[in-house]
Amino acid sequence: MPKDDGSPPRRQASTISSSSSSGSGGVLSENNGLVGLRNIGNTCFMNSVTQCLSNTRCLLEYLVRDGYSSDINTTISTMRGDLIRAFASLLSDMWNEGADSSRALNTGPFKAQLQRFAPVFSGYQQHDAQEFLRKLLEGLHEDVNRVTAKPKPITEDIDDDLDDNQKAMESWKRYLRYDDSKIVDMFVGQLKSSLQCSVCGHCSVTFDPFWDLSLPIPSKSGQVRISQCLDLFTKEEVLDGDERPTCSKCKERRKMTKSFSIQKFPKVLVLHLKRFSPLERWRGKLSCTVEFPLEGLTLSKYASNSSTSPLYNLIGVANHSGTTYSGHYTAYCKHPYSGSWHEYNDSRVSNISTGRICSPEAYVLFYEISSSSSKL
């Protein structure tokens, strides 16, 4: 990946000329946040994700308005708050109205804390942006986890006589016994997995939390729609031969069908487009264009419960250009207060037209639930 070229960020003023869209002394306003980040040695993967999170309004306001301070977990957190403090400090610098727009910010202090939490990110090798995002959110969550003492494990299974919604609620309650934070409130949803026996017809369901959805791409090149990726992700799969699971009713290994649906939708939905395969590095990168909407992404087709009709609006895209073995990350982000789109390329920040946002380089998509969506 290219090193930082040292050029200063181009800080663009918003075309909307009103007062601050939020409080916090005008720091969180439509004229701020347009600051580049230095590439300190193959750290473009970190810079692109940081810019996407910086433009995620609920997370930004939680960190920059200092709402997180009283939530810091000092008992079972690995970092005792050091990681979230470092990330909040970086975001505060990015949004500080007194920031010097003639230079890009140094991410070194944040990276130092990140690699304490996740040593895999030590040094200056290139890393996958989605893997970085998962680890960062895990660390931020841990630092403000409301669970301050490890609870006693629940050994009994969830009552099979409960209906699916009751099972989902009980499963979610059990998850929150260990992991419960503002970060979870924002980013975590719940998947429903259904296994149906081909012999007795019994359907067993399980519910699992997710921080993002990794979507397969149905074509190596050309053009596909995000709905086709979601269709493939939720498509019924036949498990037979060596893959046959044991039916909980038959008590025998049976041919079964497996399918996914979304039980609980998160406030911030992260969609990861599987352009790389860790098991098939030789196949290269899938370079097709996945078309996705900037506004009004509807997922009702994939919902477990037909009464939910969530709509999502795009707020950020982490892009990857290049090949499987080398490349460069950038970000396209929608400003949370002005609504204008910008490209973040390490040190450089520039305006971008909405027509350029959907490209063959889109890798991780950040969607925010629309306020007009039905309450979930």
Short mmCIF file of C-alpha atoms in Angstrom, two decimals:
data_model
loop_
_atom_site.label_atom_id
_atom_site.label_comp_id
_atom_site.label_asym_id
_atom_site.label_seq_id
_atom_site.Cartn_x
_atom_site.Cartn_y
_atom_site.Cartn_z
CA MET A 1 0.00 0.00 0.00
CA PRO A 2 1.27 3.48 -0.72
CA LYS A 3 2.88 5.48 2.02
CA ASP A 4 1.65 8.92 3.00
CA ASP A 5 2.64 11.43 0.37
CA GLY A 6 2.73 14.28 2.86
CA SER A 7 0.19 16.42 1.04
CA PRO A 8 -2.15 18.43 3.24
CA PRO A 9 -5.85 17.62 3.42
CA ARG A 10 -8.19 19.71 1.32
CA ARG A 11 -10.72 20.82 3.86
CA GLN A 12 -13.96 21.71 2.15
CA ALA A 13 -16.53 24.07 3.64
CA SER A 14 -20.11 22.86 3.49
CA THR A 15 -22.50 24.53 1.10
CA ILE A 16 -25.06 24.63 3.92
CA SER A 17 -24.46 27.81 5.91
CA SER A 18 -26.38 27.41 9.13
CA SER A 19 -25.29 27.23 12.71
CA SER A 20 -24.05 24.07 14.39
CA SER A 21 -26.34 21.11 13.84
CA SER A 22 -25.63 19.91 17.37
CA GLY A 23 -24.37 21.11 20.69
CA SER A 24 -20.92 20.49 22.15
CA GLY A 25 -19.69 24.04 21.60
CA GLY A 26 -19.98 23.90 17.82
CA VAL A 27 -17.38 21.15 17.46
CA LEU A 28 -19.92 18.76 15.96
CA SER A 29 -21.02 20.97 13.12
CA GLU A 30 -21.37 20.84 9.36
CA ASN A 31 -18.07 22.67 8.84
CA ASN A 32 -15.92 20.29 10.88
CA GLY A 33 -14.74 16.70 10.70
CA LEU A 34 -13.18 17.10 7.24
CA VAL A 35 -9.65 16.24 8.27
CA GLY A 36 -7.21 13.78 6.72
CA LEU A 37 -5.25 11.09 8.56
CA ARG A 38 -1.57 10.44 7.99
CA ASN A 39 -0.55 7.12 6.55
CA ILE A 40 2.16 6.07 8.99
CA GLY A 41 3.13 2.95 7.06
CA ASN A 42 0.44 0.85 5.37
CA THR A 43 -2.24 2.19 7.74
CA CYS A 44 -4.74 3.14 5.03
CA PHE A 45 -6.95 0.23 6.19
CA MET A 46 -7.17 1.89 9.61
CA ASN A 47 -7.68 5.38 8.18
CA SER A 48 -10.58 4.36 5.93
CA VAL A 49 -12.49 2.60 8.74
CA THR A 50 -11.78 5.45 11.17
CA GLN A 51 -13.27 7.96 8.72
CA CYS A 52 -16.40 5.81 8.29
CA LEU A 53 -16.84 5.59 12.07
CA SER A 54 -16.12 9.32 12.44
CA ASN A 55 -19.13 9.99 10.22
CA THR A 56 -21.37 7.54 12.10
CA ARG A 57 -23.40 10.07 14.06
CA CYS A 58 -24.51 7.99 17.06
CA LEU A 59 -20.96 6.76 17.75
CA LEU A 60 -19.39 10.16 17.08
CA GLU A 61 -21.67 11.97 19.52
CA TYR A 62 -21.23 9.29 22.19
CA LEU A 63 -17.44 9.64 22.03
CA VAL A 64 -16.90 13.33 21.33
CA ARG A 65 -19.54 14.58 23.76
CA ASP A 66 -17.76 12.50 26.42
CA GLY A 67 -20.81 10.38 27.15
CA TYR A 68 -18.61 7.30 27.30
CA SER A 69 -16.50 8.41 30.28
CA SER A 70 -19.00 7.37 32.95
CA ASP A 71 -19.44 3.99 31.21
CA ILE A 72 -15.79 2.88 31.35
CA ASN A 73 -15.40 -0.66 32.68
CA THR A 74 -12.53 -0.81 35.17
CA THR A 75 -12.99 -4.41 36.29
CA ILE A 76 -13.11 -6.94 33.44
CA SER A 77 -12.03 -4.78 30.49
CA THR A 78 -8.59 -5.72 29.12
CA MET A 79 -7.68 -2.08 28.42
CA ARG A 80 -9.51 -0.45 31.36
CA GLY A 81 -10.73 2.27 29.01
CA ASP A 82 -7.40 3.13 27.35
CA LEU A 83 -8.54 2.10 23.86
CA ILE A 84 -11.83 4.00 23.84
CA ARG A 85 -10.12 7.07 25.36
CA ALA A 86 -7.50 7.00 22.59
CA PHE A 87 -10.12 6.61 19.86
CA ALA A 88 -12.33 9.32 21.35
CA SER A 89 -9.32 11.62 21.54
CA LEU A 90 -8.57 11.02 17.85
CA LEU A 91 -12.17 11.72 16.85
CA SER A 92 -12.23 14.84 19.03
CA ASP A 93 -9.12 16.12 17.25
CA MET A 94 -10.73 15.37 13.88
CA TRP A 95 -13.82 17.37 14.83
CA ASN A 96 -12.16 20.17 16.81
CA GLU A 97 -13.03 23.45 15.13
CA GLY A 98 -9.60 24.79 16.05
CA ALA A 99 -7.80 22.00 14.23
CA ASP A 100 -5.13 23.07 11.78
CA SER A 101 -6.50 22.26 8.34
CA SER A 102 -3.05 22.56 6.77
CA ARG A 103 -1.95 19.20 8.12
CA ALA A 104 -3.24 15.64 8.49
CA LEU A 105 -3.60 14.14 11.94
CA ASN A 106 -1.22 11.56 13.34
CA THR A 107 -2.93 8.30 14.34
CA GLY A 108 0.12 7.03 16.24
CA PRO A 109 -1.23 7.41 19.81
CA PHE A 110 -4.44 5.57 18.87
CA LYS A 111 -2.53 2.83 17.03
CA ALA A 112 -0.31 2.33 20.07
CA GLN A 113 -3.34 1.54 22.23
CA LEU A 114 -4.98 -0.58 19.52
CA GLN A 115 -1.96 -2.85 19.17
CA ARG A 116 -1.85 -3.30 22.95
CA PHE A 117 -5.40 -4.67 22.71
CA ALA A 118 -4.82 -6.54 19.43
CA PRO A 119 -1.11 -7.33 18.91
CA VAL A 120 -1.86 -8.61 15.40
CA PHE A 121 -1.93 -4.94 14.36
CA SER A 122 1.57 -4.26 15.69
CA GLY A 123 4.07 -3.09 13.12
CA TYR A 124 3.20 -1.64 9.75
CA GLN A 125 1.94 -4.52 7.64
CA GLN A 126 -1.22 -4.16 5.59
CA HIS A 127 -4.38 -5.63 7.13
CA ASP A 128 -7.94 -6.29 6.11
CA ALA A 129 -10.28 -3.37 6.85
CA GLN A 130 -13.19 -5.57 7.94
CA GLU A 131 -11.01 -7.55 10.36
CA PHE A 132 -9.73 -4.27 11.78
CA LEU A 133 -13.27 -2.93 12.17
CA ARG A 134 -14.42 -6.04 14.03
CA LYS A 135 -11.48 -5.92 16.42
CA LEU A 136 -11.82 -2.19 17.05
CA LEU A 137 -15.54 -2.42 17.82
CA GLU A 138 -14.86 -5.40 20.09
CA GLY A 139 -12.30 -3.35 22.00
CA LEU A 140 -14.49 -0.24 22.24
CA HIS A 141 -17.37 -2.40 23.48
CA GLU A 142 -15.21 -4.13 26.07
CA ASP A 143 -14.07 -0.78 27.46
CA VAL A 144 -17.66 0.35 28.15
CA ASN A 145 -19.29 -3.02 28.82
CA ARG A 146 -22.04 -2.60 31.41
CA VAL A 147 -21.24 -6.11 32.69
CA THR A 148 -18.65 -5.53 35.42
CA ALA A 149 -18.43 -9.08 36.80
CA LYS A 150 -18.46 -12.29 34.79
CA PRO A 151 -21.87 -13.92 35.31
CA LYS A 152 -22.40 -17.54 36.19
CA PRO A 153 -22.92 -19.56 32.97
CA ILE A 154 -26.42 -20.79 32.11
CA THR A 155 -26.08 -24.48 31.28
CA GLU A 156 -29.64 -25.40 30.34
CA ASP A 157 -30.91 -25.02 26.79
CA ILE A 158 -33.62 -22.55 25.89
CA ASP A 159 -37.06 -24.14 26.34
CA ASP A 160 -38.08 -25.71 23.02
CA ASP A 161 -41.76 -25.09 23.82
CA LEU A 162 -41.31 -21.32 23.49
CA ASP A 163 -42.30 -19.73 20.19
CA ASP A 164 -39.56 -18.33 17.96
CA ASN A 165 -39.91 -14.73 19.15
CA GLN A 166 -39.70 -15.84 22.79
CA LYS A 167 -36.63 -17.94 21.99
CA ALA A 168 -35.06 -14.93 20.26
CA MET A 169 -35.72 -12.69 23.27
CA GLU A 170 -34.30 -15.26 25.69
CA SER A 171 -31.23 -15.74 23.48
CA TRP A 172 -30.69 -11.97 23.30
CA LYS A 173 -31.10 -11.67 27.08
CA ARG A 174 -28.43 -14.35 27.55
CA TYR A 175 -26.10 -12.51 25.18
CA LEU A 176 -26.51 -9.26 27.13
CA ARG A 177 -25.55 -11.05 30.37
CA TYR A 178 -21.98 -11.01 29.01
CA ASP A 179 -21.94 -8.24 26.41
CA ASP A 180 -24.01 -5.12 27.01
CA SER A 181 -22.82 -1.66 26.01
CA LYS A 182 -23.66 1.43 24.00
CA ILE A 183 -21.51 -0.06 21.22
CA VAL A 184 -23.68 -3.19 21.23
CA ASP A 185 -26.78 -0.96 21.22
CA MET A 186 -25.53 0.62 18.00
CA PHE A 187 -23.91 -2.17 16.00
CA VAL A 188 -25.21 -5.60 17.02
CA GLY A 189 -28.13 -7.40 15.41
CA GLN A 190 -29.43 -10.96 15.71
CA LEU A 191 -29.54 -13.71 13.08
CA LYS A 192 -32.04 -16.56 13.03
CA SER A 193 -30.73 -19.89 11.75
CA SER A 194 -33.29 -22.57 10.85
CA LEU A 195 -32.55 -26.29 10.38
CA GLN A 196 -35.35 -28.46 8.98
CA CYS A 197 -35.21 -32.24 8.97
CA SER A 198 -36.12 -33.88 5.65
CA VAL A 199 -37.44 -36.99 7.42
CA CYS A 200 -39.65 -35.79 10.29
CA GLY A 201 -40.03 -32.16 9.22
CA HIS A 202 -38.94 -30.82 12.61
CA CYS A 203 -37.45 -27.32 12.43
CA SER A 204 -34.94 -26.26 15.06
CA VAL A 205 -33.94 -22.62 15.35
CA THR A 206 -30.99 -20.87 16.93
CA PHE A 207 -30.32 -17.16 17.35
CA ASP A 208 -26.88 -15.57 17.18
CA PRO A 209 -25.65 -11.99 17.47
CA PHE A 210 -23.85 -10.38 14.53
CA TRP A 211 -21.66 -7.27 14.27
CA ASP A 212 -21.69 -7.31 10.48
CA LEU A 213 -22.99 -9.47 7.65
CA SER A 214 -20.42 -10.98 5.25
CA LEU A 215 -22.22 -11.25 1.93
CA PRO A 216 -21.14 -13.60 -0.87
CA ILE A 217 -20.97 -12.07 -4.34
CA PRO A 218 -22.70 -14.19 -7.00
CA SER A 219 -20.47 -13.08 -9.89
CA LYS A 220 -16.73 -12.69 -10.43
CA SER A 221 -17.11 -9.74 -12.78
CA GLY A 222 -19.73 -7.51 -14.34
CA GLN A 223 -22.54 -6.04 -12.28
CA VAL A 224 -24.79 -7.40 -9.54
CA ARG A 225 -27.23 -5.87 -7.06
CA ILE A 226 -26.83 -5.90 -3.28
CA SER A 227 -30.19 -7.71 -3.12
CA GLN A 228 -28.63 -10.60 -5.08
CA CYS A 229 -25.86 -10.83 -2.44
CA LEU A 230 -28.47 -10.84 0.33
CA ASP A 231 -30.50 -13.46 -1.55
CA LEU A 232 -27.42 -15.69 -1.74
CA PHE A 233 -26.63 -15.13 1.96
CA THR A 234 -30.15 -16.15 3.03
CA LYS A 235 -30.59 -18.90 0.40
CA GLU A 236 -31.69 -22.29 1.67
CA GLU A 237 -28.75 -24.72 1.80
CA VAL A 238 -29.03 -28.52 1.73
CA LEU A 239 -26.84 -30.33 4.27
CA ASP A 240 -26.27 -33.94 3.25
CA GLY A 241 -23.54 -36.57 3.29
CA ASP A 242 -20.77 -35.74 5.75
CA GLU A 243 -22.48 -32.42 6.53
CA ARG A 244 -25.67 -34.03 7.87
CA PRO A 245 -26.51 -32.67 11.32
CA THR A 246 -28.28 -34.62 14.06
CA CYS A 247 -32.02 -33.97 14.22
CA SER A 248 -33.03 -33.00 17.76
CA LYS A 249 -36.29 -34.91 17.33
CA CYS A 250 -35.17 -38.03 15.38
CA LYS A 251 -31.91 -38.22 17.36
CA GLU A 252 -30.29 -39.35 14.10
CA ARG A 253 -28.07 -37.66 11.53
CA ARG A 254 -30.39 -36.52 8.77
CA LYS A 255 -30.38 -34.62 5.51
CA MET A 256 -31.49 -31.09 6.41
CA THR A 257 -32.06 -27.69 4.90
CA LYS A 258 -30.49 -24.64 6.53
CA SER A 259 -31.45 -20.99 6.07
CA PHE A 260 -30.78 -17.58 7.64
CA SER A 261 -33.00 -14.60 8.30
CA ILE A 262 -32.57 -11.42 10.34
CA GLN A 263 -34.37 -11.41 13.68
CA LYS A 264 -33.12 -8.11 15.11
CA PHE A 265 -31.87 -5.20 13.04
CA PRO A 266 -29.05 -2.99 14.37
CA LYS A 267 -29.05 0.81 14.31
CA VAL A 268 -25.86 0.72 12.25
CA LEU A 269 -25.80 -2.10 9.71
CA VAL A 270 -22.37 -3.09 8.37
CA LEU A 271 -22.33 -5.11 5.16
CA HIS A 272 -19.04 -6.74 4.17
CA LEU A 273 -18.74 -7.73 0.50
CA LYS A 274 -16.70 -10.94 0.27
CA ARG A 275 -14.28 -9.96 -2.47
CA PHE A 276 -11.52 -12.20 -1.05
CA SER A 277 -11.53 -15.84 0.01
CA PRO A 278 -9.12 -16.80 2.82
CA LEU A 279 -9.23 -20.43 1.61
CA GLU A 280 -8.78 -19.65 -2.09
CA ARG A 281 -6.18 -16.92 -2.31
CA TRP A 282 -5.30 -18.07 -5.80
CA ARG A 283 -8.66 -17.06 -7.19
CA GLY A 284 -7.87 -13.38 -6.75
CA LYS A 285 -10.21 -10.54 -5.96
CA LEU A 286 -13.78 -10.32 -7.20
CA SER A 287 -13.87 -7.05 -9.10
CA CYS A 288 -17.53 -6.84 -10.09
CA THR A 289 -19.62 -3.78 -9.26
CA VAL A 290 -22.19 -4.42 -6.55
CA GLU A 291 -24.97 -1.87 -6.94
CA PHE A 292 -26.32 -0.60 -3.64
CA PRO A 293 -28.76 2.23 -2.84
CA LEU A 294 -27.64 5.39 -1.08
CA GLU A 295 -31.05 5.74 0.51
CA GLY A 296 -33.95 3.45 1.31
CA LEU A 297 -32.24 0.05 1.47
CA THR A 298 -35.09 -2.23 2.50
CA LEU A 299 -34.46 -5.56 4.21
CA SER A 300 -38.03 -6.64 4.96
CA LYS A 301 -37.60 -9.60 2.57
CA TYR A 302 -34.88 -10.97 4.85
CA ALA A 303 -36.63 -10.33 8.16
CA SER A 304 -37.77 -13.23 10.35
CA ASN A 305 -40.77 -11.21 11.44
CA SER A 306 -42.95 -9.81 8.66
CA SER A 307 -44.08 -6.93 10.89
CA THR A 308 -40.64 -5.29 10.73
CA SER A 309 -39.92 -3.04 7.76
CA PRO A 310 -36.50 -1.45 8.33
CA LEU A 311 -35.07 1.09 5.90
CA TYR A 312 -31.41 2.03 5.86
CA ASN A 313 -29.47 4.97 4.44
CA LEU A 314 -25.82 4.71 3.41
CA ILE A 315 -23.37 6.74 5.51
CA GLY A 316 -19.98 5.32 4.55
CA VAL A 317 -18.02 3.00 2.27
CA ALA A 318 -14.56 1.57 2.86
CA ASN A 319 -13.06 0.98 -0.60
CA HIS A 320 -10.24 -1.35 -1.61
CA SER A 321 -8.33 -0.83 -4.83
CA GLY A 322 -5.62 -3.14 -6.09
CA THR A 323 -5.11 -6.89 -5.84
CA THR A 324 -5.46 -9.62 -3.22
CA TYR A 325 -1.87 -9.19 -2.09
CA SER A 326 -1.46 -5.44 -2.31
CA GLY A 327 -3.72 -2.49 -2.53
CA HIS A 328 -4.96 0.71 -0.98
CA TYR A 329 -7.97 1.67 1.13
CA THR A 330 -9.97 4.88 0.90
CA ALA A 331 -13.37 5.94 2.24
CA TYR A 332 -16.45 7.70 0.94
CA CYS A 333 -18.48 9.20 3.78
CA LYS A 334 -21.67 11.20 4.12
CA HIS A 335 -21.20 14.10 6.54
CA PRO A 336 -23.61 13.53 9.46
CA TYR A 337 -24.63 17.22 9.67
CA SER A 338 -24.32 18.68 6.17
CA GLY A 339 -25.34 15.54 4.27
CA SER A 340 -22.61 16.11 1.68
CA TRP A 341 -20.32 13.31 0.52
CA HIS A 342 -16.51 13.38 0.73
CA GLU A 343 -13.66 11.14 -0.29
CA TYR A 344 -11.01 10.41 2.35
CA ASN A 345 -7.70 9.23 0.91
CA ASP A 346 -5.29 9.22 3.87
CA SER A 347 -4.13 12.87 4.13
CA ARG A 348 -6.44 14.15 1.42
CA VAL A 349 -10.11 15.05 1.77
CA SER A 350 -12.18 16.16 -1.20
CA ASN A 351 -15.79 16.47 -2.32
CA ILE A 352 -17.26 13.58 -4.28
CA SER A 353 -20.41 13.32 -6.36
CA THR A 354 -22.97 10.70 -5.35
CA GLY A 355 -22.69 9.15 -8.81
CA ARG A 356 -19.15 7.92 -8.00
CA ILE A 357 -19.95 6.23 -4.68
CA CYS A 358 -21.05 2.87 -6.08
CA SER A 359 -17.89 1.36 -7.62
CA PRO A 360 -16.08 -1.99 -8.10
CA GLU A 361 -13.85 -0.99 -5.16
CA ALA A 362 -16.63 -0.89 -2.51
CA TYR A 363 -15.70 -3.36 0.22
CA VAL A 364 -17.43 -2.52 3.55
CA LEU A 365 -20.73 -0.61 3.57
CA PHE A 366 -22.02 1.33 6.58
CA TYR A 367 -25.78 1.89 6.74
CA GLU A 368 -27.72 3.80 9.38
CA ILE A 369 -31.34 2.93 10.15
CA SER A 370 -33.76 5.53 8.87
CA SER A 371 -35.72 7.48 11.44
CA SER A 372 -38.80 6.80 9.30
CA SER A 373 -38.44 3.03 9.78
CA SER A 374 -40.96 1.29 11.96
CA LYS A 375 -39.78 0.84 15.54
CA LEU A 376 -37.92 -2.44 15.87
#
